PDB file of C-alpha atoms in Angstrom:
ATOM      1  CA  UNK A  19      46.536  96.045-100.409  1.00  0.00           C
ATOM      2  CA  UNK A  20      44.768  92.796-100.503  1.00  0.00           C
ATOM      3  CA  UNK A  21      42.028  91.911 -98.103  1.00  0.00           C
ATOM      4  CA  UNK A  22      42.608  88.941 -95.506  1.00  0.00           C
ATOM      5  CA  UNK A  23      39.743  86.343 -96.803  1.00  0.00           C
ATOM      6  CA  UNK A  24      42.588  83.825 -96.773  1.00  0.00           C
ATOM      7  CA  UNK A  25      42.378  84.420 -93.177  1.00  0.00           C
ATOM      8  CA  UNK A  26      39.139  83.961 -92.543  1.00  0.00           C
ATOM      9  CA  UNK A  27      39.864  80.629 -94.408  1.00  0.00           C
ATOM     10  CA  UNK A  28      42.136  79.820 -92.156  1.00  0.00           C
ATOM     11  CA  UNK A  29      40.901  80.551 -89.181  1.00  0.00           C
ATOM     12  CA  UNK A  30      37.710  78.520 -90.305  1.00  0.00           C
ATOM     13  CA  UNK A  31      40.076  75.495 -91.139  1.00  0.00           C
ATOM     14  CA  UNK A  32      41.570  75.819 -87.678  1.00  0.00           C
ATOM     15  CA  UNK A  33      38.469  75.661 -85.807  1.00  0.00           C
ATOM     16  CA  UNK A  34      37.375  72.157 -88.114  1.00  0.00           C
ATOM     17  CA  UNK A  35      41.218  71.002 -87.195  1.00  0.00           C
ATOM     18  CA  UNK A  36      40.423  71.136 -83.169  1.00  0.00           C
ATOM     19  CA  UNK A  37      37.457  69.179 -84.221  1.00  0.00           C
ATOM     20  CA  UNK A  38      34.910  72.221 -83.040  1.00  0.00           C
ATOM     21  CA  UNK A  39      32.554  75.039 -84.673  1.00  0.00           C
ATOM     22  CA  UNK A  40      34.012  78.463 -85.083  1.00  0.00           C
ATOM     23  CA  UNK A  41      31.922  81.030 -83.133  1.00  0.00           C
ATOM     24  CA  UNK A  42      31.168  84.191 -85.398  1.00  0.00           C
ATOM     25  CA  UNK A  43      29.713  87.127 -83.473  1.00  0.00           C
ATOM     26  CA  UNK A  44      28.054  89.681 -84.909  1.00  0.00           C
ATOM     27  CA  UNK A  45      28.205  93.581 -83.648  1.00  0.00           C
ATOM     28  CA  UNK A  46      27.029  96.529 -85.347  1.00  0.00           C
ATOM     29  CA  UNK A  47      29.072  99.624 -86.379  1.00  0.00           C
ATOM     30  CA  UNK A  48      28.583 102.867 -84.587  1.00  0.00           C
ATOM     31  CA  UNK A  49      26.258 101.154 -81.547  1.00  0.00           C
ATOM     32  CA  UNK A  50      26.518 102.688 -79.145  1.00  0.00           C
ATOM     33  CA  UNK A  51      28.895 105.103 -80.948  1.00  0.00           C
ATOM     34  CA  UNK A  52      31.751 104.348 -83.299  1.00  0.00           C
ATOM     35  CA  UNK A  53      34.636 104.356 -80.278  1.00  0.00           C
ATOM     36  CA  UNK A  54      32.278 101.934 -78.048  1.00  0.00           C
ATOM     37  CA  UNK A  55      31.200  99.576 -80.855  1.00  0.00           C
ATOM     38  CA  UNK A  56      34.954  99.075 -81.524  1.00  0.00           C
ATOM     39  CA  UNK A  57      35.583  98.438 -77.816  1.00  0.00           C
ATOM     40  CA  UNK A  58      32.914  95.826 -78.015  1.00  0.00           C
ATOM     41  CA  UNK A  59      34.304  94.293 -80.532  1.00  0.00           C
ATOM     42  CA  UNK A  60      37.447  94.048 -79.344  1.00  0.00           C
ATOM     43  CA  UNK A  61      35.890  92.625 -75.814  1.00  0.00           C
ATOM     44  CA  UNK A  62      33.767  89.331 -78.123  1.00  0.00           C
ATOM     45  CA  UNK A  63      37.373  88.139 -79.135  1.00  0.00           C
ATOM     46  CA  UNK A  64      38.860  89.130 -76.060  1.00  0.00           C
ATOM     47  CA  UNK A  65      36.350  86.354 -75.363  1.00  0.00           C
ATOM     48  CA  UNK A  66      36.340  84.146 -77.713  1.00  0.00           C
ATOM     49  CA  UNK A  67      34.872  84.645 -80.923  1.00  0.00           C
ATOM     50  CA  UNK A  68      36.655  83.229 -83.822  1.00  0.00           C
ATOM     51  CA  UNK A  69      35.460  85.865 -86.594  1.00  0.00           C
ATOM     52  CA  UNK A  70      33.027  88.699 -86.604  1.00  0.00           C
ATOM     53  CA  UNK A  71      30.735  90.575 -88.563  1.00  0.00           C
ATOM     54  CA  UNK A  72      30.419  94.396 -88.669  1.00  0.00           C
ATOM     55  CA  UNK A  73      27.128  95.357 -89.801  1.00  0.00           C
ATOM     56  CA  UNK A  74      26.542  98.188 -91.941  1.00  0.00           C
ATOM     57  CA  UNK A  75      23.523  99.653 -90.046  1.00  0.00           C
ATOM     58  CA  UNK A  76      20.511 100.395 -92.242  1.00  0.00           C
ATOM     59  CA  UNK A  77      17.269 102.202 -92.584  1.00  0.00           C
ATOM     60  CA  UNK A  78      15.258  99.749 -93.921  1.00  0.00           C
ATOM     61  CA  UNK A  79      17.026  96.257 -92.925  1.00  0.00           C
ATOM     62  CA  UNK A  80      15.133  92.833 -94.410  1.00  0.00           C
ATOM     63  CA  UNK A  81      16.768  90.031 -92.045  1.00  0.00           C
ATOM     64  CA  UNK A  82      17.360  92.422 -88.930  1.00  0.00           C
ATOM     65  CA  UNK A  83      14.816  91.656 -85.884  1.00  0.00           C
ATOM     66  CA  UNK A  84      13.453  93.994 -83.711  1.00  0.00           C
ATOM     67  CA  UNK A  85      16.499  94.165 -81.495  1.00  0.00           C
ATOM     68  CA  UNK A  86      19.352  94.656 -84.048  1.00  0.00           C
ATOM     69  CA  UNK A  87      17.266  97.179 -85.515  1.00  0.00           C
ATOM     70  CA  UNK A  88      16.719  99.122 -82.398  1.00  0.00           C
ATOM     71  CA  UNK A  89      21.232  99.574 -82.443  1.00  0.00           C
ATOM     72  CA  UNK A  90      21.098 100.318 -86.004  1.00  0.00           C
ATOM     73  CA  UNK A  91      18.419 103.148 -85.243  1.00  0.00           C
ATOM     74  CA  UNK A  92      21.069 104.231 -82.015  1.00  0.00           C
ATOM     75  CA  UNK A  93      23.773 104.203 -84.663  1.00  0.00           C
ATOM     76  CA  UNK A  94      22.094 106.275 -87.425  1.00  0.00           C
ATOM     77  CA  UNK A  95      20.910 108.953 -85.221  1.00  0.00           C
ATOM     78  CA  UNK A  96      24.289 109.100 -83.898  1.00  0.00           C
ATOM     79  CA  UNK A  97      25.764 109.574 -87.832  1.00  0.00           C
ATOM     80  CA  UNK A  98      27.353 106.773 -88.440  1.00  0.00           C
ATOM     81  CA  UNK A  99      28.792 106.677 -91.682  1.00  0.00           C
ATOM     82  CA  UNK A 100      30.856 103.956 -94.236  1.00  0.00           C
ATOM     83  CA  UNK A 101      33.862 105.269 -93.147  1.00  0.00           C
ATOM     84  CA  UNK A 102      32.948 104.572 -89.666  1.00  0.00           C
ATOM     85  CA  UNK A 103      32.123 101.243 -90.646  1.00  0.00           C
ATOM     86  CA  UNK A 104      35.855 100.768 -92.624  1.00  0.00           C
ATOM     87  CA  UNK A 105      37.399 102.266 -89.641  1.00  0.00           C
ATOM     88  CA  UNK A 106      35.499 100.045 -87.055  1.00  0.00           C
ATOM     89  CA  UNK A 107      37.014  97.322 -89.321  1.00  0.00           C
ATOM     90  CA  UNK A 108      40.511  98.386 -89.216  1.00  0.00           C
ATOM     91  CA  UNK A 109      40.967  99.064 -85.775  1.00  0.00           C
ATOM     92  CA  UNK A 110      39.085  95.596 -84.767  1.00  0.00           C
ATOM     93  CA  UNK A 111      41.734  93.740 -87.317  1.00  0.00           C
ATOM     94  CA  UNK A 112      44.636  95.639 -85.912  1.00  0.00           C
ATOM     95  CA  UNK A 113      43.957  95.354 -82.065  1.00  0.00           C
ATOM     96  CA  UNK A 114      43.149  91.414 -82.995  1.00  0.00           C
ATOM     97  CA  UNK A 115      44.872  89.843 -85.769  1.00  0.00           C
ATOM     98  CA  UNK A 116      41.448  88.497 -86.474  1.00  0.00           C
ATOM     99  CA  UNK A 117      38.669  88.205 -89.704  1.00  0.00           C
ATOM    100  CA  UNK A 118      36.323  90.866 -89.549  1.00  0.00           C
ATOM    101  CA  UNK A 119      33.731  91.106 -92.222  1.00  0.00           C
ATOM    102  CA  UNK A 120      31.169  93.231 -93.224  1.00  0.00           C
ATOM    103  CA  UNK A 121      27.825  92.387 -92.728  1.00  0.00           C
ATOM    104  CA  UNK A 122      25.298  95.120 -95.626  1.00  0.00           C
ATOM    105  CA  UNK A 123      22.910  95.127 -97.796  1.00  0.00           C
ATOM    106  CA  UNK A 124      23.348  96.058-101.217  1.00  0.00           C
ATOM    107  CA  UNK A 125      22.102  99.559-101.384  1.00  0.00           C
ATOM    108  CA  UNK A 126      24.696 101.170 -99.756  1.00  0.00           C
ATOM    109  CA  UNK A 127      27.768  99.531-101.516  1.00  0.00           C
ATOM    110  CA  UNK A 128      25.835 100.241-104.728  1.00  0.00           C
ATOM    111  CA  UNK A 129      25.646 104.248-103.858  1.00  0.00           C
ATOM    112  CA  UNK A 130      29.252 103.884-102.279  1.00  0.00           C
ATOM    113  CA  UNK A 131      30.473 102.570-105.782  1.00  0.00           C
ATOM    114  CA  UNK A 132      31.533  99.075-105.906  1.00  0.00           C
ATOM    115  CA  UNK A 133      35.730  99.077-106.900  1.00  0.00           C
ATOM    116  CA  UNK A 134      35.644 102.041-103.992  1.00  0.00           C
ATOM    117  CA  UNK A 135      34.164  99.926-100.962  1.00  0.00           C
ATOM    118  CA  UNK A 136      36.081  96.777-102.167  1.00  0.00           C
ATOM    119  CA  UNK A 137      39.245  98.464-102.491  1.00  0.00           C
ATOM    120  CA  UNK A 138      38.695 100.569 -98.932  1.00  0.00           C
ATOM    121  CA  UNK A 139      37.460  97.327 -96.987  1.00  0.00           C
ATOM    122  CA  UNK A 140      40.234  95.371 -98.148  1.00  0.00           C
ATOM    123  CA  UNK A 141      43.029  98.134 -96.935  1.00  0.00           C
ATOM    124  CA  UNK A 142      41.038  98.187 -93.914  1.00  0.00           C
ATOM    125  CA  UNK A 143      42.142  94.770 -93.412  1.00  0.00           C
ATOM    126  CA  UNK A 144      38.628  93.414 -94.092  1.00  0.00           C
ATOM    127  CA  UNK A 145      37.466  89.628 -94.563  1.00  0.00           C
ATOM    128  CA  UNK A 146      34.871  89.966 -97.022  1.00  0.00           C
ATOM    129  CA  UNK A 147      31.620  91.140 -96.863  1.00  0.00           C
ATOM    130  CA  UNK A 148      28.452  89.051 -96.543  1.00  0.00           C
ATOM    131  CA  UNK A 149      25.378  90.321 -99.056  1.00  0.00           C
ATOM    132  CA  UNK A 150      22.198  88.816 -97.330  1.00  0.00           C
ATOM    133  CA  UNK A 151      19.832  90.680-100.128  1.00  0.00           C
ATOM    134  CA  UNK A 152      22.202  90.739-103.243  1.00  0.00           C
ATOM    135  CA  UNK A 153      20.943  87.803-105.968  1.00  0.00           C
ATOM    136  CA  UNK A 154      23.529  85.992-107.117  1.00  0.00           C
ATOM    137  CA  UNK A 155      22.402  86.048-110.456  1.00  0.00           C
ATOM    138  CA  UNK A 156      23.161  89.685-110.327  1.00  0.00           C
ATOM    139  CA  UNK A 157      26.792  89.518-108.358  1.00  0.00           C
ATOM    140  CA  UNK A 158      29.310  88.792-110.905  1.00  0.00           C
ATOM    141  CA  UNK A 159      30.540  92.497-111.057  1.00  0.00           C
ATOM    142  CA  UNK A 160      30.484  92.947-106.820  1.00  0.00           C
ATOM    143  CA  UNK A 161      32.599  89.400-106.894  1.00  0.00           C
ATOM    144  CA  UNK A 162      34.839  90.474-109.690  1.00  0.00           C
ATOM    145  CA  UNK A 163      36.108  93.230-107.732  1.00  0.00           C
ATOM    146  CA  UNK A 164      36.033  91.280-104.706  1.00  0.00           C
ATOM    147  CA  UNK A 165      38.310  88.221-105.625  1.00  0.00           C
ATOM    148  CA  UNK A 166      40.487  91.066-107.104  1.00  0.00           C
ATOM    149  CA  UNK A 167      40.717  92.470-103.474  1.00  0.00           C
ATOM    150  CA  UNK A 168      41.239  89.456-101.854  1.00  0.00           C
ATOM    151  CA  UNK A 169      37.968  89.761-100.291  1.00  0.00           C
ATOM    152  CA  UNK A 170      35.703  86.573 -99.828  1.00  0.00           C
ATOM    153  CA  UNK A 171      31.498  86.618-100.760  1.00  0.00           C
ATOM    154  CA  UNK A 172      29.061  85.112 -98.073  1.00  0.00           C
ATOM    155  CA  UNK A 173      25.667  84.519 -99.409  1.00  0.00           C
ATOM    156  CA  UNK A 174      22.837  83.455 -97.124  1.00  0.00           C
ATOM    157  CA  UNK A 175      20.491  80.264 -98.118  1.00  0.00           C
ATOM    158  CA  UNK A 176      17.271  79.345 -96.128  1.00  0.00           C
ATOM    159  CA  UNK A 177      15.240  76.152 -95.492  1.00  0.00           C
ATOM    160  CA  UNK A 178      13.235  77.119 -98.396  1.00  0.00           C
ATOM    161  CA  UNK A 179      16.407  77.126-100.640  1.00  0.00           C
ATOM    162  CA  UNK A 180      15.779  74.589-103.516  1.00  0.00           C
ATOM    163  CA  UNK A 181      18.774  71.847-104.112  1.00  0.00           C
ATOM    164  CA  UNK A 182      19.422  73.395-107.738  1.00  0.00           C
ATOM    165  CA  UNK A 183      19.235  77.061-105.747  1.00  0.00           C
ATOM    166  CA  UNK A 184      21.907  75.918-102.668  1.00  0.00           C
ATOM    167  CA  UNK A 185      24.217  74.331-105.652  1.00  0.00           C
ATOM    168  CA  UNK A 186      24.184  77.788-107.672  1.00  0.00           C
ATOM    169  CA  UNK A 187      24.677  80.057-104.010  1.00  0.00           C
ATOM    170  CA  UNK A 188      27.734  77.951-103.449  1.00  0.00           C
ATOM    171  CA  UNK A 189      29.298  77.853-106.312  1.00  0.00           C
ATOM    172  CA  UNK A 190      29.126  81.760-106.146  1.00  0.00           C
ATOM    173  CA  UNK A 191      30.558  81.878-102.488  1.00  0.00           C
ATOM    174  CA  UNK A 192      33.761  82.316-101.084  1.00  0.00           C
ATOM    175  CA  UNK A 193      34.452  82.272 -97.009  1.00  0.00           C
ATOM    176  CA  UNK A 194      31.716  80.655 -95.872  1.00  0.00           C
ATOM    177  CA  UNK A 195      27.932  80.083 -96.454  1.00  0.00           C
ATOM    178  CA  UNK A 196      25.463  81.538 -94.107  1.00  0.00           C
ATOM    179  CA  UNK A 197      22.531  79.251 -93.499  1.00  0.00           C
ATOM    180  CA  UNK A 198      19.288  80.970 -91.764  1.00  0.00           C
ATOM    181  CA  UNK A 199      18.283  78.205 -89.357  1.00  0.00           C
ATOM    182  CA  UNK A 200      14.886  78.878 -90.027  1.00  0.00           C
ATOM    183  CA  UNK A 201      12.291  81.356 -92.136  1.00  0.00           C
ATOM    184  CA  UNK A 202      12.023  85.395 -90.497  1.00  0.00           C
ATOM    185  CA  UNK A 203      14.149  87.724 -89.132  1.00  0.00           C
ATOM    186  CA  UNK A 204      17.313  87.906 -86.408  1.00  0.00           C
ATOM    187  CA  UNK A 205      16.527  87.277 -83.124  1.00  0.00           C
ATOM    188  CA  UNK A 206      16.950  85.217 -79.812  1.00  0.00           C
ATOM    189  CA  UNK A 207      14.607  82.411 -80.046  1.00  0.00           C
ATOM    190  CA  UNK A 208      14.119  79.547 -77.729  1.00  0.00           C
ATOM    191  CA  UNK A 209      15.116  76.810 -79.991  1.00  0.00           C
ATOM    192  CA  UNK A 210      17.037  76.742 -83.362  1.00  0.00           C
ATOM    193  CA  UNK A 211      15.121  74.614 -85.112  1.00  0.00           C
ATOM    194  CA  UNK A 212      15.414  70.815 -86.711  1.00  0.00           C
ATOM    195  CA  UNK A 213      15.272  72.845 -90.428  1.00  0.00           C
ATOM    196  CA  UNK A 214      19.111  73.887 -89.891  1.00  0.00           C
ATOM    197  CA  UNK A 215      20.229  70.278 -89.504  1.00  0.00           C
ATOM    198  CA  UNK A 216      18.155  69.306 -92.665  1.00  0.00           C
ATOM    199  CA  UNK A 217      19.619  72.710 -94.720  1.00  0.00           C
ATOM    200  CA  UNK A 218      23.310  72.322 -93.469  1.00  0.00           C
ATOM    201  CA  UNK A 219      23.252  68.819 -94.959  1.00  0.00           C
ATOM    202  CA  UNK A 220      21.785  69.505 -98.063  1.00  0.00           C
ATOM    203  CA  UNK A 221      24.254  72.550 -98.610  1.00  0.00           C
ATOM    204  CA  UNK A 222      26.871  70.175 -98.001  1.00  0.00           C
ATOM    205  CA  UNK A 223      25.952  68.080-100.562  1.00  0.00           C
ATOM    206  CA  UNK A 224      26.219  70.381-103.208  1.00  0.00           C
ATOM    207  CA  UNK A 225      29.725  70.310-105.563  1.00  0.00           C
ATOM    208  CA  UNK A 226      31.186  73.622-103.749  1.00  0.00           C
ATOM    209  CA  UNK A 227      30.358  72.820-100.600  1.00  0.00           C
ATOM    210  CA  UNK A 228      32.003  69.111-100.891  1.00  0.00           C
ATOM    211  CA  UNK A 229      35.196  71.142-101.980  1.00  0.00           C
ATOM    212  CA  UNK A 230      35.351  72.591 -98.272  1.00  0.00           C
ATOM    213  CA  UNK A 231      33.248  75.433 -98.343  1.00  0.00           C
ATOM    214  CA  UNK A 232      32.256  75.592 -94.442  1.00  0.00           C
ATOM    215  CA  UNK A 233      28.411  75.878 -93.753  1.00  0.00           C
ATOM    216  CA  UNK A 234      27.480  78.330 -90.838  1.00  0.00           C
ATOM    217  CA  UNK A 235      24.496  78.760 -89.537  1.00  0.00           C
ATOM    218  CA  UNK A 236      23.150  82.000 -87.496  1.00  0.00           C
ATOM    219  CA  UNK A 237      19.658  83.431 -86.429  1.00  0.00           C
ATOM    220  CA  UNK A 238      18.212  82.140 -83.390  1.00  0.00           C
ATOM    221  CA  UNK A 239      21.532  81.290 -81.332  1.00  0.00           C
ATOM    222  CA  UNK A 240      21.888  83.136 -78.283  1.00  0.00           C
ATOM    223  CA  UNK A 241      23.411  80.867 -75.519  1.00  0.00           C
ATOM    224  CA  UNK A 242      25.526  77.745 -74.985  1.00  0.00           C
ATOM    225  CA  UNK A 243      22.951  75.457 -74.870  1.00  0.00           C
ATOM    226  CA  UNK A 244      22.315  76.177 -78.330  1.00  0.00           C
ATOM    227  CA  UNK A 245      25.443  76.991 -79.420  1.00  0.00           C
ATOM    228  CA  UNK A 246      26.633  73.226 -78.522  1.00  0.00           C
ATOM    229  CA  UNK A 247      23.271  71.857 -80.589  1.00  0.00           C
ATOM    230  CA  UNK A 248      24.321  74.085 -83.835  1.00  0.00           C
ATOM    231  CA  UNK A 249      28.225  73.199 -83.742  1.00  0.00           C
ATOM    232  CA  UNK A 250      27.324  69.199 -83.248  1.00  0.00           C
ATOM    233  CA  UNK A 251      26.319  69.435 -87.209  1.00  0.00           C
ATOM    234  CA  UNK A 252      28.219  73.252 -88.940  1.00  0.00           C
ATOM    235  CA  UNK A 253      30.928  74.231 -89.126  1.00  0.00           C
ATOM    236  CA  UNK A 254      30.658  77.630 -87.821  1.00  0.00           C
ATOM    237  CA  UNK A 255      28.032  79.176 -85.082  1.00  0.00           C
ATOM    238  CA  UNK A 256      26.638  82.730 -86.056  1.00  0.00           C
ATOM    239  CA  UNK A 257      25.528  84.929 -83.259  1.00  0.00           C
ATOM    240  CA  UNK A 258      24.067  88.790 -83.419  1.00  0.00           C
ATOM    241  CA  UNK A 259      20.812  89.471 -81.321  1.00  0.00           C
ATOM    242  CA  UNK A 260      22.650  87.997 -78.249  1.00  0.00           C
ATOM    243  CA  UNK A 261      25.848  89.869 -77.535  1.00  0.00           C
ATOM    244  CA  UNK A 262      23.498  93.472 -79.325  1.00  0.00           C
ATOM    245  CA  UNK A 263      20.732  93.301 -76.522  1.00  0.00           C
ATOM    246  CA  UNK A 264      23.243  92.647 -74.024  1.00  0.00           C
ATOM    247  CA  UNK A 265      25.304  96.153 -74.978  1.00  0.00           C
ATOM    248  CA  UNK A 266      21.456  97.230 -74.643  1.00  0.00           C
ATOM    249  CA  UNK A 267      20.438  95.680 -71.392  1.00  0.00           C
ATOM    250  CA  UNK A 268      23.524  96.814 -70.010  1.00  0.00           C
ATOM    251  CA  UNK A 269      23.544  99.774 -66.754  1.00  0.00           C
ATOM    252  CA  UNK A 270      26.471 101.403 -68.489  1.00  0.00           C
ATOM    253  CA  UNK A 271      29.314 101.237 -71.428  1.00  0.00           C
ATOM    254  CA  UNK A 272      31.634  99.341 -69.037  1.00  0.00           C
ATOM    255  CA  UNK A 273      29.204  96.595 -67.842  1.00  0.00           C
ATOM    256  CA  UNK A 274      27.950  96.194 -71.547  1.00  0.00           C
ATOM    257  CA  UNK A 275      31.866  95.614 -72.495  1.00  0.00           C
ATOM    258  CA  UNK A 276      31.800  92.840 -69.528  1.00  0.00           C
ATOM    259  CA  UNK A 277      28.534  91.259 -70.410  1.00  0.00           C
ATOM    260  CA  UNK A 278      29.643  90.637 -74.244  1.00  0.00           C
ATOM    261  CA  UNK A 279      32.729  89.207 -73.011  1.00  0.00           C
ATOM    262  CA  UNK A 280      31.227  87.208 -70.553  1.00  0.00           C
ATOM    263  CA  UNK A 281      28.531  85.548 -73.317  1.00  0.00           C
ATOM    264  CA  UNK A 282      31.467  84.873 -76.037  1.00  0.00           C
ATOM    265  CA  UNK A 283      33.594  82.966 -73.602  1.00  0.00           C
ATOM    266  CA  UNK A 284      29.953  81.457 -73.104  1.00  0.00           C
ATOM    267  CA  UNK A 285      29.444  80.534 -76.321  1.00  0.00           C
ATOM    268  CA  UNK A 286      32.977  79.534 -77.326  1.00  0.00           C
ATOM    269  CA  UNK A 287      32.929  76.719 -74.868  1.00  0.00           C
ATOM    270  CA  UNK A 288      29.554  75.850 -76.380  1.00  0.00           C
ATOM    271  CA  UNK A 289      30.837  75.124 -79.943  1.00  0.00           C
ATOM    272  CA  UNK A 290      33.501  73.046 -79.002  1.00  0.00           C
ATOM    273  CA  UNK A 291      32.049  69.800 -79.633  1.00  0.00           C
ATOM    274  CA  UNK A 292      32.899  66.076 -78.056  1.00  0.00           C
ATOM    275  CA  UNK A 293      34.567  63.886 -80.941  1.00  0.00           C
TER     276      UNK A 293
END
């Protein structure tokens, strides 16, 4: 079975068509157990989000902030395992007709075995997978098996990303291209930062990226406000620490389910931008 990057693709191409950002959420798997982090899934598009990411929660995550580490930790101790991860991503696809990716580092696919999680993820119905620690000097075997799938390859590139670098990470890609707004970690911050304008453009500039390959750009985003800033200049508006520490915050299951849906439809009027 082939995996639904062309989806994702499309889906991407839509949002650019109504002249607005796509709004990709991002939820761990297995917070606060498997069953609830699919509901909450289900309740972002129920709101409004265009695509999301599935992370692949991790013992020792590089980009994850304080709070997307605390649901990994809830997650962990509660077992979660790949296979809850490929199921969270089958049931999300099926209940929504959707692109769900995975969000991992490498170490776990590695273990997993490479032609095994590719071939799983794309029966699952997955999107592609998005590799925020795998060099992609050292991908050509992961994206091999992934094109062969039909799954799509997100790198991440920073404001410390060299032209040459951002031309190489491109050319790699598939999907989409993540761009950190700024240096550090996930979080909520108060402002995105001017260094995502500056990186967006210069990612667009490279060969790949002129050929349509959307820019996104995540860490920092957590409300409309900002949400409407970030779509006015990518194509696509990444989200994470937001819609995780409101499942946290929340009295109960239930009112976490609300609160997530109340934020996307939040944040999916934010990214539709004036012409």
């Amino acid at each position: 079975m082939s995996g639904n990057v062309e989806l994702l693709n499309d889906t991407l191409a839509k949002a650019k068509a109504e002249n607005r950002a796509a709004l990709i959420a991002y939820l761990p798997a297995g917070f606060p157990t498997v069953d609830g982090g699919i509901e909450a899934i289900k309740a972002v598009f129920d709101g409004g989000a265009d695509v999301v990411e599935v992370g692949l929660p991790h013992s020792d995550p590089v980009l994850d902030g304080p709070v997307i580490q605390t649901a990994d930790d809830i997650a962990l101790k509660g077992g979660v395992k790949i296979a809850d991860v490929l199921r969270t991503v089958r049931e999300a696809h099926a209940a929504t007709g959707k692109p769900v990716l995975v969000m991992t580092y490498w170490n776990p696919i590695d273990r997993y075995g490479i032609e095994r999680f590719t071939a799983e993820l794309a029966e699952a119905g997955g999107a592609g997978c998005i590799l925020p620690d795998l060099p992609v000097e050292e991908s050509g075997v992961w994206r091999e098996h992934a094109e062969k799938h039909g799954l799509g390859t997100v790198f991440v590139v920073a404001p410390s990303s060299k032209d040459e670098r951002l031309a190489t990470i491109t050319a790699a890609g598939s999907g989409f291209v993540y761009a950190a707004s700024l240096m550090g970690v996930t979080g909520t911050r108060e402002s995105v930062g001017a260094s995502a304008e500056d990186l967006v453009r210069r990612t667009r500039a490279t060969s790949a990226a002129r050929r349509g390959l959307p820019v996104c750009v995540g860490l920092g985003v957590s409300n409309a406000v900002q949400a409407k800033e970030v779509a006015v200049f990518s194509d696509g508006v990444i989200v994470g620490s937001a819609f995780v520490k409101r499942m946290l915050d929340a009295a109960d299951h239930a009112a976490g389910l609300v609160a997530v849906r109340e934020l996307a439809a939040e944040l999916a009027e934010g990214v539709r931008r004036a012409s």
